[in-house]
mmCIF file of C-alpha atoms in Angstrom:
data_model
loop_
_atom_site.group_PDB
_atom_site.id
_atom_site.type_symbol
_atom_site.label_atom_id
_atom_site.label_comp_id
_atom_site.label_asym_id
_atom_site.label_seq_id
_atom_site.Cartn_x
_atom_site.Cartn_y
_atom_site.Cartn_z
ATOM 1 C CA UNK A 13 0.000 0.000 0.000
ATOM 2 C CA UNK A 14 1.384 3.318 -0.955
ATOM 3 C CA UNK A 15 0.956 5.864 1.730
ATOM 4 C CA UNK A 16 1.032 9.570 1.121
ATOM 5 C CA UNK A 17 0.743 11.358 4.579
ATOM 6 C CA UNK A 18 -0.427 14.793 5.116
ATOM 7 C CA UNK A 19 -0.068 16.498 8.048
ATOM 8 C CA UNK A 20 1.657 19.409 11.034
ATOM 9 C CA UNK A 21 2.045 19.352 14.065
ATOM 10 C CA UNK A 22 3.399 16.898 16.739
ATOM 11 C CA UNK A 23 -0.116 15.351 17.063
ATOM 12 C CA UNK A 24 0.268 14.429 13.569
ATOM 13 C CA UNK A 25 4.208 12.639 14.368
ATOM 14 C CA UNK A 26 2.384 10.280 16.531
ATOM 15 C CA UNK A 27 1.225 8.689 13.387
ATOM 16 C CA UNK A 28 3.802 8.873 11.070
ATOM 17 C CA UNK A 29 5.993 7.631 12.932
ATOM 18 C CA UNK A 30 4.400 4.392 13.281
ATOM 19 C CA UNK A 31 3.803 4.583 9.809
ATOM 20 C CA UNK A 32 7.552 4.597 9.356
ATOM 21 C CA UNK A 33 8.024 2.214 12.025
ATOM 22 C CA UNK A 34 5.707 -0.259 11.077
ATOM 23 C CA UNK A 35 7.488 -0.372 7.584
ATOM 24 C CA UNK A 36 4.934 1.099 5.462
ATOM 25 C CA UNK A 37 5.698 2.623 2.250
ATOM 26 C CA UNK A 38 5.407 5.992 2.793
ATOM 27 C CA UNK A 39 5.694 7.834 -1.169
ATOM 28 C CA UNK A 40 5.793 11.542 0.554
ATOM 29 C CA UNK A 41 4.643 14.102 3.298
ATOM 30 C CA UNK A 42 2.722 16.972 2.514
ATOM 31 C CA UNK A 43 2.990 19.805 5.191
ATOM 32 C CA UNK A 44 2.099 23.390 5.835
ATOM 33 C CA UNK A 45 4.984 26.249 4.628
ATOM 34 C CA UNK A 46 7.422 26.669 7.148
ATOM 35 C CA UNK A 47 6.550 29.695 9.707
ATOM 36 C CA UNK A 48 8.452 32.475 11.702
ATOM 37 C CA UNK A 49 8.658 31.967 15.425
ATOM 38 C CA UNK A 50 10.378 33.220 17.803
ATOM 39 C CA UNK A 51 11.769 36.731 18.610
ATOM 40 C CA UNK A 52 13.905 36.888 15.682
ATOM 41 C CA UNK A 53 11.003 35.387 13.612
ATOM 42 C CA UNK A 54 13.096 32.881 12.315
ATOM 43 C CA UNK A 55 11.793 30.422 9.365
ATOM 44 C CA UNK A 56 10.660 26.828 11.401
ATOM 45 C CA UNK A 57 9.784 23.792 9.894
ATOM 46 C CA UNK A 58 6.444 22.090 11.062
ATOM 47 C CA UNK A 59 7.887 19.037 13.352
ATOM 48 C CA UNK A 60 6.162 16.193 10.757
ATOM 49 C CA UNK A 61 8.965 17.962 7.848
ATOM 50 C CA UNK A 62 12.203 17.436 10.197
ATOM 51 C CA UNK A 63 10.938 13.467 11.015
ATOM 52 C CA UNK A 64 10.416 13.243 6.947
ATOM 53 C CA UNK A 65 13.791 14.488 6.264
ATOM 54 C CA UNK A 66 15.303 12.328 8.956
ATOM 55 C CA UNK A 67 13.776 9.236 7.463
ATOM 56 C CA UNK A 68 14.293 10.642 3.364
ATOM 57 C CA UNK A 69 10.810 10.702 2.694
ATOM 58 C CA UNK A 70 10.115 13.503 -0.173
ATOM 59 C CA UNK A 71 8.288 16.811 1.919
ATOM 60 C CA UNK A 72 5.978 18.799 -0.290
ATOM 61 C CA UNK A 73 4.813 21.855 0.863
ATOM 62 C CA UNK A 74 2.249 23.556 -1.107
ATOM 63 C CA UNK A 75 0.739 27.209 -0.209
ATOM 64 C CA UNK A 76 -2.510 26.217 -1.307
ATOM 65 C CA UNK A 77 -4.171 22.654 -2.928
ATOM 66 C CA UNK A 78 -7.170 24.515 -5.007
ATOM 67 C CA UNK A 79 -7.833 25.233 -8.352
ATOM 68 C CA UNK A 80 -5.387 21.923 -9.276
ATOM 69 C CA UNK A 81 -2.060 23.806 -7.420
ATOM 70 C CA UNK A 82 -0.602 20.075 -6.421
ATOM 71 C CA UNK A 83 -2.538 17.827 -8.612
ATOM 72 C CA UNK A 84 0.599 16.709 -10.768
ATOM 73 C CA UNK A 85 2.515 15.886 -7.828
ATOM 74 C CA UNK A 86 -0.540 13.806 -6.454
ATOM 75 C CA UNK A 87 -0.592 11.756 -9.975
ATOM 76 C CA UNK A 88 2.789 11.227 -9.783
ATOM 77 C CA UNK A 89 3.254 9.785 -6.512
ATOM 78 C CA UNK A 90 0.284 7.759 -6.791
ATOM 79 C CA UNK A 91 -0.707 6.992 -3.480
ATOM 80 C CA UNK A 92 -3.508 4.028 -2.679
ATOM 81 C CA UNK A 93 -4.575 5.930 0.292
ATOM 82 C CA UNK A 94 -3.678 9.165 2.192
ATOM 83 C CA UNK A 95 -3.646 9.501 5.369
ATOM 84 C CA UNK A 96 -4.514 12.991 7.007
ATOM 85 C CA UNK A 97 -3.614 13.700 10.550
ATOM 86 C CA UNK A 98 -4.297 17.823 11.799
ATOM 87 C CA UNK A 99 -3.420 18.824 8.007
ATOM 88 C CA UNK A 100 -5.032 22.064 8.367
ATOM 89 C CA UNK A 101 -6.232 23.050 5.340
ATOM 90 C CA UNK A 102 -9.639 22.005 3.595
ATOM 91 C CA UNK A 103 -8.812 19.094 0.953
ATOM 92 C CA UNK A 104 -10.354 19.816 -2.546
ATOM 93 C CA UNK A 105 -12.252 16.830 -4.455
ATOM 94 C CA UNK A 106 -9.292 16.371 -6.652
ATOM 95 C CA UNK A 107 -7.119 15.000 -3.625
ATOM 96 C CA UNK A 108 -10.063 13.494 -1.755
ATOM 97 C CA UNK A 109 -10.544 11.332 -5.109
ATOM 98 C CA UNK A 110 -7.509 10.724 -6.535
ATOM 99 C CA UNK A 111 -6.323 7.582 -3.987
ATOM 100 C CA UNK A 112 -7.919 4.464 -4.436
ATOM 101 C CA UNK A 113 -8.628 3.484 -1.060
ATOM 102 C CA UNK A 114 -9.860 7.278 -0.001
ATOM 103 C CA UNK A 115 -8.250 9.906 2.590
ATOM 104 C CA UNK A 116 -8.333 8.474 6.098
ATOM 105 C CA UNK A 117 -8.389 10.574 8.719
ATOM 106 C CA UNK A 118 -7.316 10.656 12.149
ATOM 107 C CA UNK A 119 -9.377 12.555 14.512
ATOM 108 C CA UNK A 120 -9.279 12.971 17.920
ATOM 109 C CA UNK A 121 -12.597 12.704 19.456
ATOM 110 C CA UNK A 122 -15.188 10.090 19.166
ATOM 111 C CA UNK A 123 -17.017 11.449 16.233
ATOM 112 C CA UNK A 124 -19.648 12.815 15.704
ATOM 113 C CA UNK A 125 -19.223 14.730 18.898
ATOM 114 C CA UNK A 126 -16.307 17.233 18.955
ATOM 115 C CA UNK A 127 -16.100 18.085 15.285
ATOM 116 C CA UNK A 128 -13.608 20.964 14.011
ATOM 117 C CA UNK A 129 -10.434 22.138 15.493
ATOM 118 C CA UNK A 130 -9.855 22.251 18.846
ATOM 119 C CA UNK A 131 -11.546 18.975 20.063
ATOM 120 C CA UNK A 132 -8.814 17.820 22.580
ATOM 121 C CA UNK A 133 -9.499 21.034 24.230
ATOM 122 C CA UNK A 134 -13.096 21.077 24.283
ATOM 123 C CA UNK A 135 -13.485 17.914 25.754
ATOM 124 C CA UNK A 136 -11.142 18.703 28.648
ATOM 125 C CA UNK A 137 -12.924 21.889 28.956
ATOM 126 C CA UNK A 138 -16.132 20.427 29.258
ATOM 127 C CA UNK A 139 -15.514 18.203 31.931
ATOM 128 C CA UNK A 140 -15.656 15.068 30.052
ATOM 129 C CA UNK A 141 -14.360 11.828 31.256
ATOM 130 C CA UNK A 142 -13.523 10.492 28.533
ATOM 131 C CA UNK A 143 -13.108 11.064 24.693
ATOM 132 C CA UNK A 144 -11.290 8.810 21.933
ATOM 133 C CA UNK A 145 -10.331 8.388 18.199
ATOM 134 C CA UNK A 146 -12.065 8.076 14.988
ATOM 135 C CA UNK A 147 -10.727 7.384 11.826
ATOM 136 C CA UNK A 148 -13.020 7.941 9.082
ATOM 137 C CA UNK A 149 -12.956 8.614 5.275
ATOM 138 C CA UNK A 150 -13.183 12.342 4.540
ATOM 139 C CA UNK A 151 -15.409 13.838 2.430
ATOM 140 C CA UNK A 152 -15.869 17.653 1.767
ATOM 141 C CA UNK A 153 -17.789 18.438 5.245
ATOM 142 C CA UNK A 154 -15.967 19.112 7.991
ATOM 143 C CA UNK A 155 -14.968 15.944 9.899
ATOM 144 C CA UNK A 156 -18.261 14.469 8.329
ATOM 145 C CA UNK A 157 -16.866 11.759 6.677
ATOM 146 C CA UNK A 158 -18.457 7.997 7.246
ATOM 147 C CA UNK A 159 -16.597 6.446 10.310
ATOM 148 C CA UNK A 160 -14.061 3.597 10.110
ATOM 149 C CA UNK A 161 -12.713 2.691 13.422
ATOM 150 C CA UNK A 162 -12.562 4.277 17.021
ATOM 151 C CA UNK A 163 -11.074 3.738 20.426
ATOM 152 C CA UNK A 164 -12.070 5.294 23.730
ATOM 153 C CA UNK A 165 -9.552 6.765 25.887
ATOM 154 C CA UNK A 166 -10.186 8.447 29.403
ATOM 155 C CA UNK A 167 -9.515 11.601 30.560
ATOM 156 C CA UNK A 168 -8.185 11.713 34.030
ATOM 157 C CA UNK A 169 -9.967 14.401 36.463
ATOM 158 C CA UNK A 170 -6.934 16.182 36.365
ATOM 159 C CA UNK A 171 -5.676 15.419 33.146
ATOM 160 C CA UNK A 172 -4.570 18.384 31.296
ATOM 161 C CA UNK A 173 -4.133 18.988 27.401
ATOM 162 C CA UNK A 174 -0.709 18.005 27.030
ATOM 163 C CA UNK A 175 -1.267 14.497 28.602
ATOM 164 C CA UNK A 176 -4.765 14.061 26.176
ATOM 165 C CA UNK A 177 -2.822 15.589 23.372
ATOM 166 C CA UNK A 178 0.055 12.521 24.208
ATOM 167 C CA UNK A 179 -2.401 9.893 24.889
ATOM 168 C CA UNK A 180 -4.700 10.689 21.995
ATOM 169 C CA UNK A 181 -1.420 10.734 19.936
ATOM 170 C CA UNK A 182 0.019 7.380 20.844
ATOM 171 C CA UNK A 183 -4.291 5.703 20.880
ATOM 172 C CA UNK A 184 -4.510 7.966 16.763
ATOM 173 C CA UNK A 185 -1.231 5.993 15.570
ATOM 174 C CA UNK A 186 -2.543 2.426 16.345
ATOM 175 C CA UNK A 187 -5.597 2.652 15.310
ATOM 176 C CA UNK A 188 -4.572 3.886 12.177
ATOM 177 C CA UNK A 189 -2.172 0.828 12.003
ATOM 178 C CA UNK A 190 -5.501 -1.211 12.567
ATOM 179 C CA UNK A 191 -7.932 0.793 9.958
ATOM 180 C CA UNK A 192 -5.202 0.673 6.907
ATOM 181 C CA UNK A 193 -4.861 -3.215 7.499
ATOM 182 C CA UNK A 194 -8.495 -3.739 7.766
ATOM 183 C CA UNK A 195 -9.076 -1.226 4.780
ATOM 184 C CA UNK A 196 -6.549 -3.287 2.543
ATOM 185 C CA UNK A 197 -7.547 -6.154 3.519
ATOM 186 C CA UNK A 198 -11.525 -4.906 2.542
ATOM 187 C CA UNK A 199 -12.685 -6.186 6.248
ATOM 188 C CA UNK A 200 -13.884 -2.729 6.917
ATOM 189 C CA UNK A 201 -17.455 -1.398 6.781
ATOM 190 C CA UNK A 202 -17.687 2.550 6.925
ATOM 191 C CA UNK A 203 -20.735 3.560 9.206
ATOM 192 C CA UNK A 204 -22.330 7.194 8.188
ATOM 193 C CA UNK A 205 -22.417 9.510 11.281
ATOM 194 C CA UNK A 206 -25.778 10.232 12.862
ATOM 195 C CA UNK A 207 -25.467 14.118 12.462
ATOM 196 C CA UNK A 208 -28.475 15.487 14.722
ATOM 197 C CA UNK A 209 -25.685 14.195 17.012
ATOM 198 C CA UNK A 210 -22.772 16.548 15.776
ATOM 199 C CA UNK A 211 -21.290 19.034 18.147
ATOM 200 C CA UNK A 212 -18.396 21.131 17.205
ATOM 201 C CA UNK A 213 -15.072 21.994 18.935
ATOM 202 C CA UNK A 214 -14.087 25.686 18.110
ATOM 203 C CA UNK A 215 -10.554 26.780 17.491
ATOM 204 C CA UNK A 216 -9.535 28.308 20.961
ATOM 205 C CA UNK A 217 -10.150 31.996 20.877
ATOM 206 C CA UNK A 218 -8.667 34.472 23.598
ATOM 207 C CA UNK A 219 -12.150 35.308 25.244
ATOM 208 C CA UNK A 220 -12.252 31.438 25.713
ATOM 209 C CA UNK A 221 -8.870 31.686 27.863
ATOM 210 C CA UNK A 222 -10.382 34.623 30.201
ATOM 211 C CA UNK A 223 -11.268 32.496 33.277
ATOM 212 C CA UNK A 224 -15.140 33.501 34.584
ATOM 213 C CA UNK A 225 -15.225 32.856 38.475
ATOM 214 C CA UNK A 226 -18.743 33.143 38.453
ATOM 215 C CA UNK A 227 -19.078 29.281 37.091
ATOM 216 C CA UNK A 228 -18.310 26.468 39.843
ATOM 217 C CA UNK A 229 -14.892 25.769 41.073
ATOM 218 C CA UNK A 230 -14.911 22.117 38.918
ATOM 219 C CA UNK A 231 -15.567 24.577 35.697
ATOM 220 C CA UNK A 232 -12.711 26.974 36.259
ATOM 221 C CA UNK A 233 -10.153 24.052 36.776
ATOM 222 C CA UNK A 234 -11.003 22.243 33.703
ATOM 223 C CA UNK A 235 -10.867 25.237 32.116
ATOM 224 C CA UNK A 236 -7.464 25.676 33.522
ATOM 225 C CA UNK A 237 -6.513 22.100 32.378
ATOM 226 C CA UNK A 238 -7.926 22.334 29.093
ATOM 227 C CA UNK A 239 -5.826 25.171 28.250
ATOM 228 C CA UNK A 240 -2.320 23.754 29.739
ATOM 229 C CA UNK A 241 0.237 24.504 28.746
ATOM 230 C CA UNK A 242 -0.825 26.314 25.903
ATOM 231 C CA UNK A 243 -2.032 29.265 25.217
ATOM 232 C CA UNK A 244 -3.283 29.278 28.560
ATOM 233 C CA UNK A 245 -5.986 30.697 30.931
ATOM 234 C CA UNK A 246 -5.827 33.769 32.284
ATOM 235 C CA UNK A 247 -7.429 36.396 34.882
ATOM 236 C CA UNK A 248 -6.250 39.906 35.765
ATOM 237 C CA UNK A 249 -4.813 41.061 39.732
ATOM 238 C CA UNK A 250 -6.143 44.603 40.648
ATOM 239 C CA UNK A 251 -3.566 46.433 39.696
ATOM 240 C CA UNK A 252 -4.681 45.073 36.186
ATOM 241 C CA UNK A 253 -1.190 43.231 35.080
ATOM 242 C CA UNK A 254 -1.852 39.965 33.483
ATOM 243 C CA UNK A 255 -1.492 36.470 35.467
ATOM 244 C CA UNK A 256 -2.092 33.448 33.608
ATOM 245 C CA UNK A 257 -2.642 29.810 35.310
ATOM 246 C CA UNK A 258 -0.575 26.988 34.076
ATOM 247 C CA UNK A 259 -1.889 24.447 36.856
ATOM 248 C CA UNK A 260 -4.866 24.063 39.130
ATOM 249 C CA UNK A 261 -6.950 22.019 41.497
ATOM 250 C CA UNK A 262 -10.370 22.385 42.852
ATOM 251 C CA UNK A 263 -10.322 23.316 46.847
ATOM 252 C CA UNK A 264 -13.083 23.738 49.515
ATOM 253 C CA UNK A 265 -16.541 23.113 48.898
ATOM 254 C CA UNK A 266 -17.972 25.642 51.777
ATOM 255 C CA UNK A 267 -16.862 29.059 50.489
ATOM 256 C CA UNK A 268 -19.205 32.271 50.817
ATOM 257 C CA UNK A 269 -17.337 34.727 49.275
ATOM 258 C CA UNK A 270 -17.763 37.255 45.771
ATOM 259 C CA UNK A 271 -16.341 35.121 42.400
ATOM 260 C CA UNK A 272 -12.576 36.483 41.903
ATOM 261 C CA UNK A 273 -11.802 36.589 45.809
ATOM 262 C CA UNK A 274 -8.869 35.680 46.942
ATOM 263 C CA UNK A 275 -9.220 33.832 50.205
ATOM 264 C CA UNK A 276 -6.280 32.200 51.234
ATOM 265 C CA UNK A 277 -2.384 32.297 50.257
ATOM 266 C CA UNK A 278 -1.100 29.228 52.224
ATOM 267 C CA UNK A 279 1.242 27.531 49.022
ATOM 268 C CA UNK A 280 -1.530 28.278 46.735
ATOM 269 C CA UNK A 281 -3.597 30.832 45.484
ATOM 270 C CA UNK A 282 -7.282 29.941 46.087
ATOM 271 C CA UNK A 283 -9.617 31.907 45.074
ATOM 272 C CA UNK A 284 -13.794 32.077 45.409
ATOM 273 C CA UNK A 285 -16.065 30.952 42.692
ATOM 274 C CA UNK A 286 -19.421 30.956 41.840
ATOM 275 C CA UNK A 287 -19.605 27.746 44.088
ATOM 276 C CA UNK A 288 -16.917 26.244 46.234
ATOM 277 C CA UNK A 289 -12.796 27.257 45.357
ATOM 278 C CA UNK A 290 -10.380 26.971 43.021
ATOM 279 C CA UNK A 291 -6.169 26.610 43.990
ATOM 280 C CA UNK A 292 -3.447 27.971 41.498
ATOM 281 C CA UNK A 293 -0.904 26.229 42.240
ATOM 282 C CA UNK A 294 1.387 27.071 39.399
ATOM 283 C CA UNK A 295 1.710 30.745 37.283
ATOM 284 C CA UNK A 296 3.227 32.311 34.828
ATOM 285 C CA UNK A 297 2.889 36.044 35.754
ATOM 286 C CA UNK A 298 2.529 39.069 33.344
ATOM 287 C CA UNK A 299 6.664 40.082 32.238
ATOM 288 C CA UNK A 300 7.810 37.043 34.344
ATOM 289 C CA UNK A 301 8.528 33.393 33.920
ATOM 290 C CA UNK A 302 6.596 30.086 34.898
ATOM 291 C CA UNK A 303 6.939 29.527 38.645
ATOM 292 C CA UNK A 304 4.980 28.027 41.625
ATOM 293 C CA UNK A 305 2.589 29.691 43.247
ATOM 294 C CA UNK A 306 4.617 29.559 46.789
ATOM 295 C CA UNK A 307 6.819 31.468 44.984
ATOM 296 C CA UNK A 308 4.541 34.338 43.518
ATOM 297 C CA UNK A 309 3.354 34.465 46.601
ATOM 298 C CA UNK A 310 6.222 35.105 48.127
ATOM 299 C CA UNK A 311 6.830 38.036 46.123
ATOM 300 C CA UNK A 312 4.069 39.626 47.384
ATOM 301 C CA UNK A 313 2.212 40.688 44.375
ATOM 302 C CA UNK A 314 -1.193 39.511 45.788
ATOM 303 C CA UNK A 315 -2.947 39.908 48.837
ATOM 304 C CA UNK A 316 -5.814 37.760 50.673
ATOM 305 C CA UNK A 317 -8.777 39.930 49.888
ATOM 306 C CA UNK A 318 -7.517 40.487 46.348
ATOM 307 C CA UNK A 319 -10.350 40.263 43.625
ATOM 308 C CA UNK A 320 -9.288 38.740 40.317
ATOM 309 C CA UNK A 321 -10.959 39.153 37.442
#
């Protein structure tokens, strides 16, 4: 089977990387355009182009796939299947149809909940205990494609988006293993979602990052966890400068105090919501780096009483 693998980020290395591992032919990569980061916005390559290089598997990386832009290159390679793992841009009909076997994608929820872009995130968010994999064969909706495969995977209660993002990695690569040796071997029978069923997973937007003590204390810390380690949640001290919450836990229960108080300081910062507490318990402050909260603490740049907000 001839493998051409699209994809970005590290969610997507999981995946080729067992690819490669598992000895599968892999004809080429196709990535996003390199992108300045940094201070000295300095061209970087997306992580899935350094693995390809590493391993000498031809990188394509076309600004756009419309209007025919990479269709040569597709008919050339001649791929049986592609696989498509956080790509991030739309797929015209002339790649979805040119492989014989379709485009399988690997998405990370248990479809059809948790369609679109941020669906790790969202689930955490959301206070979910668990979410999972689907692969499925893409058609020109937006992760509406008839399902393949899927595994559940749990989310711990204080699980946070790096660990899902790892986890949901590591479950995505096997189970693609699993769907492109059932799909060779024609044991597979593609299931059409039930879309009254659909919800969708927003790309994370700063107002989503504001933290709004007036929800319960279980809300704010999976909000918190959801958004760790990046970009982050994030409230405001009185004096206005910026404090954003890398780790959290939930904390008493009993608490009769405004949303945004700040009611103790003893190691961690807890602080009054709409129902019981919330503890910070580790902070990257506004012009500063990532520390404990003991330690912001001990600089004295907040004060029991303090409202947050």
């Amino acid at each position: 089977m001839r493998v051409l693998f699209m994809g970005t980020p590290d969610f997507a290395l999981f995946s080729l990387r067992a690819l490669v591992q598992s000895g599968a032919e892999v004809v080429g990569v196709v990535t996003q355009p390199d992108k300045p980061k940094g201070r000295g916005y300095e061209l970087q390559p997306p992580p899935v182009k350094v693995y390809a290089l590493e391993n000498n598997i031809p990188v394509f990386q076309p600004t756009t796939l419309k209007n025919g832009a990479f269709d040569a290159e597709l008919a050339a390679l001649a791929p049986d299947v592609i696989v498509v793992v956080a790509y991030g841009k739309i797929l015209p009909p002339s790649v979805l149809n040119a492989p014989r076997l379709g485009c399988v994608n690997v998405h990370g929820s248990l479809l059809p909940q948790y369609r679109g872009a941020a669906p790790m995130q969202r689930a955490i968010m959301e206070g979910c205990a668990q979410t999972g994999i689907t692969t499925m064969l893409m058609n020109e909706g937006l992760d509406t494609g008839d399902m393949l495969e899927s595994v559940i995977v749990p989310i711990g209660e204080n699980d946070n988006f790096e660990d899902m993002h790892d986890k949901l990695g590591e479950a995505g690569a096997a189970l693609l293993l699993r769907t492109l040796q059932g799909l060779g071997e024609g044991r597979l029978t593609p299931v059409a979602q039930d879309h009254a069923k659909a919800t969708y997973a927003a790309k994370i937007e700063k107002a989503d990052c504001l933290l709004d003590f007036t929800l319960d204390a279980c809300a704010v810390h999976n909000t918190v966890r959801g958004l760790s380690p990046i970009p982050l949640s994030f409230t405001h001290t009185p004096d206005g400068k910026l404090l954003k919450i890398i780790e959290s836990r939930p904390g008493r229960a009993d608490v009769k105090a405004a949303p945004g108080t700040v009611l103790s300081l003893d190691g961690a910062i807890e602080v009054a919501c709409g129902h019981g507490s919330v503890l910070f318990t580790r902070v990257l402050p506004e012009g500063k780096g990532r520390m404990n909260a003991a330690d912001y603490i001990r600089g004295r740049r907040i004060a029991i009483g303090d409202i947050l907000k």
